[in-house]
Amino acid sequence: MDLGIIGQAAGLFAVTNIDDILILALFFAQGAGHPGSTRRIVLGQYLGFAAILAVAVAAAFGATFLPESGIPYLGLLPLALERVSLMGWSVDRMCLSD
């Protein structure tokens, strides 16, 4: 394996963890003084991480069945999901304005 790719992966992982720490700090600040909030935040963090990991592993195994020429197009998948999400949001917003 190329050491450059490993270095990039380690750097991205570190940056993502810094972002995660900031978000968790905000959640803990909002939950201060509420009984049980710390437990729910930590449980949600672990469940969310496990879900993301499971999806990533499944996608990695699923990508092995795709032809190599189709793999670069997987980058369009998040854009398509966002578009569908925004379309649903705009439909909900139009329904609420009636």
JSON list of N, CA and C in Angstrom, two decimals, residues 6-66:
[
{"chain": "A", "resi": 6, "resn": "ILE", "atom": "N", "xyz": [-1.97, 6.32, 2.92]},
{"chain": "A", "resi": 6, "resn": "ILE", "atom": "CA", "xyz": [-2.15, 6.07, 4.36]},
{"chain": "A", "resi": 6, "resn": "ILE", "atom": "C", "xyz": [-2.04, 7.38, 5.13]},
{"chain": "A", "resi": 7, "resn": "GLY", "atom": "N", "xyz": [-1.10, 8.24, 4.74]},
{"chain": "A", "resi": 7, "resn": "GLY", "atom": "CA", "xyz": [-0.95, 9.54, 5.39]},
{"chain": "A", "resi": 7, "resn": "GLY", "atom": "C", "xyz": [-2.17, 10.43, 5.18]},
{"chain": "A", "resi": 8, "resn": "GLN", "atom": "N", "xyz": [-2.71, 10.42, 3.96]},
{"chain": "A", "resi": 8, "resn": "GLN", "atom": "CA", "xyz": [-3.92, 11.20, 3.69]},
{"chain": "A", "resi": 8, "resn": "GLN", "atom": "C", "xyz": [-5.10, 10.69, 4.52]},
{"chain": "A", "resi": 9, "resn": "ALA", "atom": "N", "xyz": [-5.22, 9.38, 4.59]},
{"chain": "A", "resi": 9, "resn": "ALA", "atom": "CA", "xyz": [-6.32, 8.80, 5.37]},
{"chain": "A", "resi": 9, "resn": "ALA", "atom": "C", "xyz": [-6.20, 9.16, 6.84]},
{"chain": "A", "resi": 10, "resn": "ALA", "atom": "N", "xyz": [-4.98, 9.10, 7.37]},
{"chain": "A", "resi": 10, "resn": "ALA", "atom": "CA", "xyz": [-4.76, 9.46, 8.78]},
{"chain": "A", "resi": 10, "resn": "ALA", "atom": "C", "xyz": [-5.07, 10.94, 9.02]},
{"chain": "A", "resi": 11, "resn": "GLY", "atom": "N", "xyz": [-4.67, 11.79, 8.09]},
{"chain": "A", "resi": 11, "resn": "GLY", "atom": "CA", "xyz": [-4.96, 13.23, 8.22]},
{"chain": "A", "resi": 11, "resn": "GLY", "atom": "C", "xyz": [-6.44, 13.51, 8.18]},
{"chain": "A", "resi": 12, "resn": "LEU", "atom": "N", "xyz": [-7.16, 12.88, 7.26]},
{"chain": "A", "resi": 12, "resn": "LEU", "atom": "CA", "xyz": [-8.60, 13.08, 7.18]},
{"chain": "A", "resi": 12, "resn": "LEU", "atom": "C", "xyz": [-9.31, 12.56, 8.42]},
{"chain": "A", "resi": 13, "resn": "PHE", "atom": "N", "xyz": [-8.84, 11.44, 8.95]},
{"chain": "A", "resi": 13, "resn": "PHE", "atom": "CA", "xyz": [-9.41, 10.90, 10.17]},
{"chain": "A", "resi": 13, "resn": "PHE", "atom": "C", "xyz": [-9.21, 11.87, 11.33]},
{"chain": "A", "resi": 14, "resn": "ALA", "atom": "N", "xyz": [-8.02, 12.47, 11.42]},
{"chain": "A", "resi": 14, "resn": "ALA", "atom": "CA", "xyz": [-7.74, 13.42, 12.50]},
{"chain": "A", "resi": 14, "resn": "ALA", "atom": "C", "xyz": [-8.62, 14.66, 12.39]},
{"chain": "A", "resi": 15, "resn": "VAL", "atom": "N", "xyz": [-8.76, 15.19, 11.19]},
{"chain": "A", "resi": 15, "resn": "VAL", "atom": "CA", "xyz": [-9.59, 16.38, 10.99]},
{"chain": "A", "resi": 15, "resn": "VAL", "atom": "C", "xyz": [-11.05, 16.08, 11.32]},
{"chain": "A", "resi": 16, "resn": "THR", "atom": "N", "xyz": [-11.51, 14.92, 10.92]},
{"chain": "A", "resi": 16, "resn": "THR", "atom": "CA", "xyz": [-12.89, 14.52, 11.22]},
{"chain": "A", "resi": 16, "resn": "THR", "atom": "C", "xyz": [-13.10, 14.40, 12.72]},
{"chain": "A", "resi": 17, "resn": "ASN", "atom": "N", "xyz": [-12.11, 13.88, 13.43]},
{"chain": "A", "resi": 17, "resn": "ASN", "atom": "CA", "xyz": [-12.25, 13.75, 14.87]},
{"chain": "A", "resi": 17, "resn": "ASN", "atom": "C", "xyz": [-12.27, 15.10, 15.56]},
{"chain": "A", "resi": 18, "resn": "ILE", "atom": "N", "xyz": [-11.51, 16.07, 15.05]},
{"chain": "A", "resi": 18, "resn": "ILE", "atom": "CA", "xyz": [-11.54, 17.42, 15.62]},
{"chain": "A", "resi": 18, "resn": "ILE", "atom": "C", "xyz": [-12.94, 18.00, 15.46]},
{"chain": "A", "resi": 19, "resn": "ASP", "atom": "N", "xyz": [-13.53, 17.84, 14.29]},
{"chain": "A", "resi": 19, "resn": "ASP", "atom": "CA", "xyz": [-14.89, 18.31, 14.04]},
{"chain": "A", "resi": 19, "resn": "ASP", "atom": "C", "xyz": [-15.87, 17.61, 14.98]},
{"chain": "A", "resi": 20, "resn": "ASP", "atom": "N", "xyz": [-15.68, 16.32, 15.16]},
{"chain": "A", "resi": 20, "resn": "ASP", "atom": "CA", "xyz": [-16.55, 15.54, 16.03]},
{"chain": "A", "resi": 20, "resn": "ASP", "atom": "C", "xyz": [-16.46, 16.03, 17.48]},
{"chain": "A", "resi": 21, "resn": "ILE", "atom": "N", "xyz": [-15.27, 16.36, 17.93]},
{"chain": "A", "resi": 21, "resn": "ILE", "atom": "CA", "xyz": [-15.08, 16.85, 19.30]},
{"chain": "A", "resi": 21, "resn": "ILE", "atom": "C", "xyz": [-15.82, 18.17, 19.49]},
{"chain": "A", "resi": 22, "resn": "LEU", "atom": "N", "xyz": [-15.77, 19.05, 18.49]},
{"chain": "A", "resi": 22, "resn": "LEU", "atom": "CA", "xyz": [-16.48, 20.33, 18.60]},
{"chain": "A", "resi": 22, "resn": "LEU", "atom": "C", "xyz": [-17.99, 20.12, 18.68]},
{"chain": "A", "resi": 23, "resn": "ILE", "atom": "N", "xyz": [-18.51, 19.25, 17.84]},
{"chain": "A", "resi": 23, "resn": "ILE", "atom": "CA", "xyz": [-19.95, 18.98, 17.87]},
{"chain": "A", "resi": 23, "resn": "ILE", "atom": "C", "xyz": [-20.37, 18.36, 19.20]},
{"chain": "A", "resi": 24, "resn": "LEU", "atom": "N", "xyz": [-19.57, 17.41, 19.70]},
{"chain": "A", "resi": 24, "resn": "LEU", "atom": "CA", "xyz": [-19.88, 16.80, 21.00]},
{"chain": "A", "resi": 24, "resn": "LEU", "atom": "C", "xyz": [-19.83, 17.83, 22.12]},
{"chain": "A", "resi": 25, "resn": "ALA", "atom": "N", "xyz": [-18.89, 18.76, 22.05]},
{"chain": "A", "resi": 25, "resn": "ALA", "atom": "CA", "xyz": [-18.81, 19.81, 23.07]},
{"chain": "A", "resi": 25, "resn": "ALA", "atom": "C", "xyz": [-20.10, 20.64, 23.07]},
{"chain": "A", "resi": 26, "resn": "LEU", "atom": "N", "xyz": [-20.62, 20.92, 21.88]},
{"chain": "A", "resi": 26, "resn": "LEU", "atom": "CA", "xyz": [-21.88, 21.67, 21.81]},
{"chain": "A", "resi": 26, "resn": "LEU", "atom": "C", "xyz": [-23.04, 20.87, 22.40]},
{"chain": "A", "resi": 27, "resn": "PHE", "atom": "N", "xyz": [-23.09, 19.58, 22.09]},
{"chain": "A", "resi": 27, "resn": "PHE", "atom": "CA", "xyz": [-24.15, 18.74, 22.65]},
{"chain": "A", "resi": 27, "resn": "PHE", "atom": "C", "xyz": [-24.06, 18.66, 24.17]},
{"chain": "A", "resi": 28, "resn": "PHE", "atom": "N", "xyz": [-22.84, 18.48, 24.69]},
{"chain": "A", "resi": 28, "resn": "PHE", "atom": "CA", "xyz": [-22.68, 18.42, 26.15]},
{"chain": "A", "resi": 28, "resn": "PHE", "atom": "C", "xyz": [-23.04, 19.76, 26.79]},
{"chain": "A", "resi": 29, "resn": "ALA", "atom": "N", "xyz": [-22.72, 20.86, 26.14]},
{"chain": "A", "resi": 29, "resn": "ALA", "atom": "CA", "xyz": [-23.07, 22.17, 26.68]},
{"chain": "A", "resi": 29, "resn": "ALA", "atom": "C", "xyz": [-24.58, 22.36, 26.73]},
{"chain": "A", "resi": 30, "resn": "GLN", "atom": "N", "xyz": [-25.28, 21.90, 25.69]},
{"chain": "A", "resi": 30, "resn": "GLN", "atom": "CA", "xyz": [-26.74, 22.02, 25.68]},
{"chain": "A", "resi": 30, "resn": "GLN", "atom": "C", "xyz": [-27.38, 21.10, 26.72]},
{"chain": "A", "resi": 31, "resn": "GLY", "atom": "N", "xyz": [-26.74, 19.97, 26.99]},
{"chain": "A", "resi": 31, "resn": "GLY", "atom": "CA", "xyz": [-27.32, 19.01, 27.93]},
{"chain": "A", "resi": 31, "resn": "GLY", "atom": "C", "xyz": [-26.94, 19.25, 29.37]},
{"chain": "A", "resi": 32, "resn": "ALA", "atom": "N", "xyz": [-26.13, 20.28, 29.63]},
{"chain": "A", "resi": 32, "resn": "ALA", "atom": "CA", "xyz": [-25.70, 20.55, 31.01]},
{"chain": "A", "resi": 32, "resn": "ALA", "atom": "C", "xyz": [-26.91, 20.81, 31.89]},
{"chain": "A", "resi": 33, "resn": "GLY", "atom": "N", "xyz": [-26.95, 20.11, 33.01]},
{"chain": "A", "resi": 33, "resn": "GLY", "atom": "CA", "xyz": [-28.03, 20.30, 33.96]},
{"chain": "A", "resi": 33, "resn": "GLY", "atom": "C", "xyz": [-29.24, 19.42, 33.72]},
{"chain": "A", "resi": 34, "resn": "HIS", "atom": "N", "xyz": [-29.27, 18.70, 32.62]},
{"chain": "A", "resi": 34, "resn": "HIS", "atom": "CA", "xyz": [-30.39, 17.80, 32.34]},
{"chain": "A", "resi": 34, "resn": "HIS", "atom": "C", "xyz": [-29.98, 16.38, 32.70]},
{"chain": "A", "resi": 35, "resn": "PRO", "atom": "N", "xyz": [-30.70, 15.74, 33.61]},
{"chain": "A", "resi": 35, "resn": "PRO", "atom": "CA", "xyz": [-30.31, 14.38, 34.02]},
{"chain": "A", "resi": 35, "resn": "PRO", "atom": "C", "xyz": [-30.42, 13.39, 32.85]},
{"chain": "A", "resi": 36, "resn": "GLY", "atom": "N", "xyz": [-29.40, 12.57, 32.71]},
{"chain": "A", "resi": 36, "resn": "GLY", "atom": "CA", "xyz": [-29.39, 11.54, 31.68]},
{"chain": "A", "resi": 36, "resn": "GLY", "atom": "C", "xyz": [-28.91, 12.00, 30.32]},
{"chain": "A", "resi": 37, "resn": "SER", "atom": "N", "xyz": [-28.63, 13.29, 30.17]},
{"chain": "A", "resi": 37, "resn": "SER", "atom": "CA", "xyz": [-28.24, 13.77, 28.85]},
{"chain": "A", "resi": 37, "resn": "SER", "atom": "C", "xyz": [-26.86, 13.25, 28.45]},
{"chain": "A", "resi": 38, "resn": "THR", "atom": "N", "xyz": [-25.95, 13.13, 29.41]},
{"chain": "A", "resi": 38, "resn": "THR", "atom": "CA", "xyz": [-24.61, 12.64, 29.09]},
{"chain": "A", "resi": 38, "resn": "THR", "atom": "C", "xyz": [-24.68, 11.22, 28.56]},
{"chain": "A", "resi": 39, "resn": "ARG", "atom": "N", "xyz": [-25.48, 10.39, 29.17]},
{"chain": "A", "resi": 39, "resn": "ARG", "atom": "CA", "xyz": [-25.62, 9.01, 28.74]},
{"chain": "A", "resi": 39, "resn": "ARG", "atom": "C", "xyz": [-26.20, 8.93, 27.33]},
{"chain": "A", "resi": 40, "resn": "ARG", "atom": "N", "xyz": [-27.21, 9.76, 27.04]},
{"chain": "A", "resi": 40, "resn": "ARG", "atom": "CA", "xyz": [-27.82, 9.75, 25.71]},
{"chain": "A", "resi": 40, "resn": "ARG", "atom": "C", "xyz": [-26.85, 10.26, 24.65]},
{"chain": "A", "resi": 41, "resn": "ILE", "atom": "N", "xyz": [-26.05, 11.26, 24.97]},
{"chain": "A", "resi": 41, "resn": "ILE", "atom": "CA", "xyz": [-25.09, 11.81, 24.01]},
{"chain": "A", "resi": 41, "resn": "ILE", "atom": "C", "xyz": [-24.03, 10.77, 23.68]},
{"chain": "A", "resi": 42, "resn": "VAL", "atom": "N", "xyz": [-23.48, 10.13, 24.72]},
{"chain": "A", "resi": 42, "resn": "VAL", "atom": "CA", "xyz": [-22.43, 9.12, 24.50]},
{"chain": "A", "resi": 42, "resn": "VAL", "atom": "C", "xyz": [-23.00, 7.92, 23.74]},
{"chain": "A", "resi": 43, "resn": "LEU", "atom": "N", "xyz": [-24.17, 7.47, 24.12]},
{"chain": "A", "resi": 43, "resn": "LEU", "atom": "CA", "xyz": [-24.80, 6.35, 23.42]},
{"chain": "A", "resi": 43, "resn": "LEU", "atom": "C", "xyz": [-25.07, 6.69, 21.95]},
{"chain": "A", "resi": 44, "resn": "GLY", "atom": "N", "xyz": [-25.56, 7.89, 21.71]},
{"chain": "A", "resi": 44, "resn": "GLY", "atom": "CA", "xyz": [-25.80, 8.33, 20.34]},
{"chain": "A", "resi": 44, "resn": "GLY", "atom": "C", "xyz": [-24.52, 8.41, 19.52]},
{"chain": "A", "resi": 45, "resn": "GLN", "atom": "N", "xyz": [-23.44, 8.85, 20.16]},
{"chain": "A", "resi": 45, "resn": "GLN", "atom": "CA", "xyz": [-22.15, 8.93, 19.48]},
{"chain": "A", "resi": 45, "resn": "GLN", "atom": "C", "xyz": [-21.69, 7.54, 19.05]},
{"chain": "A", "resi": 46, "resn": "TYR", "atom": "N", "xyz": [-21.75, 6.58, 19.95]},
{"chain": "A", "resi": 46, "resn": "TYR", "atom": "CA", "xyz": [-21.30, 5.23, 19.62]},
{"chain": "A", "resi": 46, "resn": "TYR", "atom": "C", "xyz": [-22.22, 4.56, 18.60]},
{"chain": "A", "resi": 47, "resn": "LEU", "atom": "N", "xyz": [-23.53, 4.73, 18.74]},
{"chain": "A", "resi": 47, "resn": "LEU", "atom": "CA", "xyz": [-24.45, 4.14, 17.77]},
{"chain": "A", "resi": 47, "resn": "LEU", "atom": "C", "xyz": [-24.29, 4.76, 16.38]},
{"chain": "A", "resi": 48, "resn": "GLY", "atom": "N", "xyz": [-24.10, 6.06, 16.35]},
{"chain": "A", "resi": 48, "resn": "GLY", "atom": "CA", "xyz": [-23.89, 6.74, 15.07]},
{"chain": "A", "resi": 48, "resn": "GLY", "atom": "C", "xyz": [-22.60, 6.30, 14.39]},
{"chain": "A", "resi": 49, "resn": "PHE", "atom": "N", "xyz": [-21.53, 6.19, 15.17]},
{"chain": "A", "resi": 49, "resn": "PHE", "atom": "CA", "xyz": [-20.26, 5.74, 14.61]},
{"chain": "A", "resi": 49, "resn": "PHE", "atom": "C", "xyz": [-20.36, 4.31, 14.10]},
{"chain": "A", "resi": 50, "resn": "ALA", "atom": "N", "xyz": [-21.05, 3.44, 14.85]},
{"chain": "A", "resi": 50, "resn": "ALA", "atom": "CA", "xyz": [-21.21, 2.06, 14.41]},
{"chain": "A", "resi": 50, "resn": "ALA", "atom": "C", "xyz": [-22.04, 1.98, 13.13]},
{"chain": "A", "resi": 51, "resn": "ALA", "atom": "N", "xyz": [-23.05, 2.81, 13.01]},
{"chain": "A", "resi": 51, "resn": "ALA", "atom": "CA", "xyz": [-23.88, 2.82, 11.81]},
{"chain": "A", "resi": 51, "resn": "ALA", "atom": "C", "xyz": [-23.07, 3.30, 10.60]},
{"chain": "A", "resi": 52, "resn": "ILE", "atom": "N", "xyz": [-22.30, 4.36, 10.77]},
{"chain": "A", "resi": 52, "resn": "ILE", "atom": "CA", "xyz": [-21.47, 4.86, 9.67]},
{"chain": "A", "resi": 52, "resn": "ILE", "atom": "C", "xyz": [-20.44, 3.81, 9.26]},
{"chain": "A", "resi": 53, "resn": "LEU", "atom": "N", "xyz": [-19.84, 3.15, 10.23]},
{"chain": "A", "resi": 53, "resn": "LEU", "atom": "CA", "xyz": [-18.86, 2.12, 9.94]},
{"chain": "A", "resi": 53, "resn": "LEU", "atom": "C", "xyz": [-19.50, 0.95, 9.18]},
{"chain": "A", "resi": 54, "resn": "ALA", "atom": "N", "xyz": [-20.68, 0.53, 9.60]},
{"chain": "A", "resi": 54, "resn": "ALA", "atom": "CA", "xyz": [-21.37, -0.57, 8.92]},
{"chain": "A", "resi": 54, "resn": "ALA", "atom": "C", "xyz": [-21.71, -0.20, 7.48]},
{"chain": "A", "resi": 55, "resn": "VAL", "atom": "N", "xyz": [-22.17, 1.01, 7.25]},
{"chain": "A", "resi": 55, "resn": "VAL", "atom": "CA", "xyz": [-22.50, 1.45, 5.89]},
{"chain": "A", "resi": 55, "resn": "VAL", "atom": "C", "xyz": [-21.24, 1.52, 5.04]},
{"chain": "A", "resi": 56, "resn": "ALA", "atom": "N", "xyz": [-20.14, 2.02, 5.61]},
{"chain": "A", "resi": 56, "resn": "ALA", "atom": "CA", "xyz": [-18.89, 2.14, 4.86]},
{"chain": "A", "resi": 56, "resn": "ALA", "atom": "C", "xyz": [-18.35, 0.76, 4.48]},
{"chain": "A", "resi": 57, "resn": "VAL", "atom": "N", "xyz": [-18.41, -0.18, 5.40]},
{"chain": "A", "resi": 57, "resn": "VAL", "atom": "CA", "xyz": [-17.93, -1.55, 5.10]},
{"chain": "A", "resi": 57, "resn": "VAL", "atom": "C", "xyz": [-18.81, -2.19, 4.03]},
{"chain": "A", "resi": 58, "resn": "ALA", "atom": "N", "xyz": [-20.11, -2.03, 4.15]},
{"chain": "A", "resi": 58, "resn": "ALA", "atom": "CA", "xyz": [-21.02, -2.60, 3.15]},
{"chain": "A", "resi": 58, "resn": "ALA", "atom": "C", "xyz": [-20.78, -1.96, 1.78]},
{"chain": "A", "resi": 59, "resn": "ALA", "atom": "N", "xyz": [-20.56, -0.66, 1.75]},
{"chain": "A", "resi": 59, "resn": "ALA", "atom": "CA", "xyz": [-20.30, 0.02, 0.48]},
{"chain": "A", "resi": 59, "resn": "ALA", "atom": "C", "xyz": [-18.98, -0.43, -0.11]},
{"chain": "A", "resi": 60, "resn": "ALA", "atom": "N", "xyz": [-17.97, -0.65, 0.73]},
{"chain": "A", "resi": 60, "resn": "ALA", "atom": "CA", "xyz": [-16.68, -1.10, 0.22]},
{"chain": "A", "resi": 60, "resn": "ALA", "atom": "C", "xyz": [-16.80, -2.49, -0.39]},
{"chain": "A", "resi": 61, "resn": "PHE", "atom": "N", "xyz": [-17.54, -3.38, 0.26]},
{"chain": "A", "resi": 61, "resn": "PHE", "atom": "CA", "xyz": [-17.74, -4.71, -0.31]},
{"chain": "A", "resi": 61, "resn": "PHE", "atom": "C", "xyz": [-18.61, -4.64, -1.56]},
{"chain": "A", "resi": 62, "resn": "GLY", "atom": "N", "xyz": [-19.61, -3.78, -1.54]},
{"chain": "A", "resi": 62, "resn": "GLY", "atom": "CA", "xyz": [-20.48, -3.64, -2.71]},
{"chain": "A", "resi": 62, "resn": "GLY", "atom": "C", "xyz": [-19.74, -3.05, -3.90]},
{"chain": "A", "resi": 63, "resn": "ALA", "atom": "N", "xyz": [-18.78, -2.17, -3.65]},
{"chain": "A", "resi": 63, "resn": "ALA", "atom": "CA", "xyz": [-18.02, -1.56, -4.75]},
{"chain": "A", "resi": 63, "resn": "ALA", "atom": "C", "xyz": [-17.15, -2.57, -5.47]},
{"chain": "A", "resi": 64, "resn": "THR", "atom": "N", "xyz": [-16.83, -3.68, -4.82]},
{"chain": "A", "resi": 64, "resn": "THR", "atom": "CA", "xyz": [-16.01, -4.69, -5.50]},
{"chain": "A", "resi": 64, "resn": "THR", "atom": "C", "xyz": [-16.78, -5.38, -6.61]},
{"chain": "A", "resi": 65, "resn": "PHE", "atom": "N", "xyz": [-18.11, -5.31, -6.59]},
{"chain": "A", "resi": 65, "resn": "PHE", "atom": "CA", "xyz": [-18.92, -5.95, -7.63]},
{"chain": "A", "resi": 65, "resn": "PHE", "atom": "C", "xyz": [-19.18, -5.02, -8.81]},
{"chain": "A", "resi": 66, "resn": "LEU", "atom": "N", "xyz": [-18.84, -3.74, -8.67]},
{"chain": "A", "resi": 66, "resn": "LEU", "atom": "CA", "xyz": [-19.05, -2.78, -9.76]},
{"chain": "A", "resi": 66, "resn": "LEU", "atom": "C", "xyz": [-17.90, -2.87, -10.75]}
]
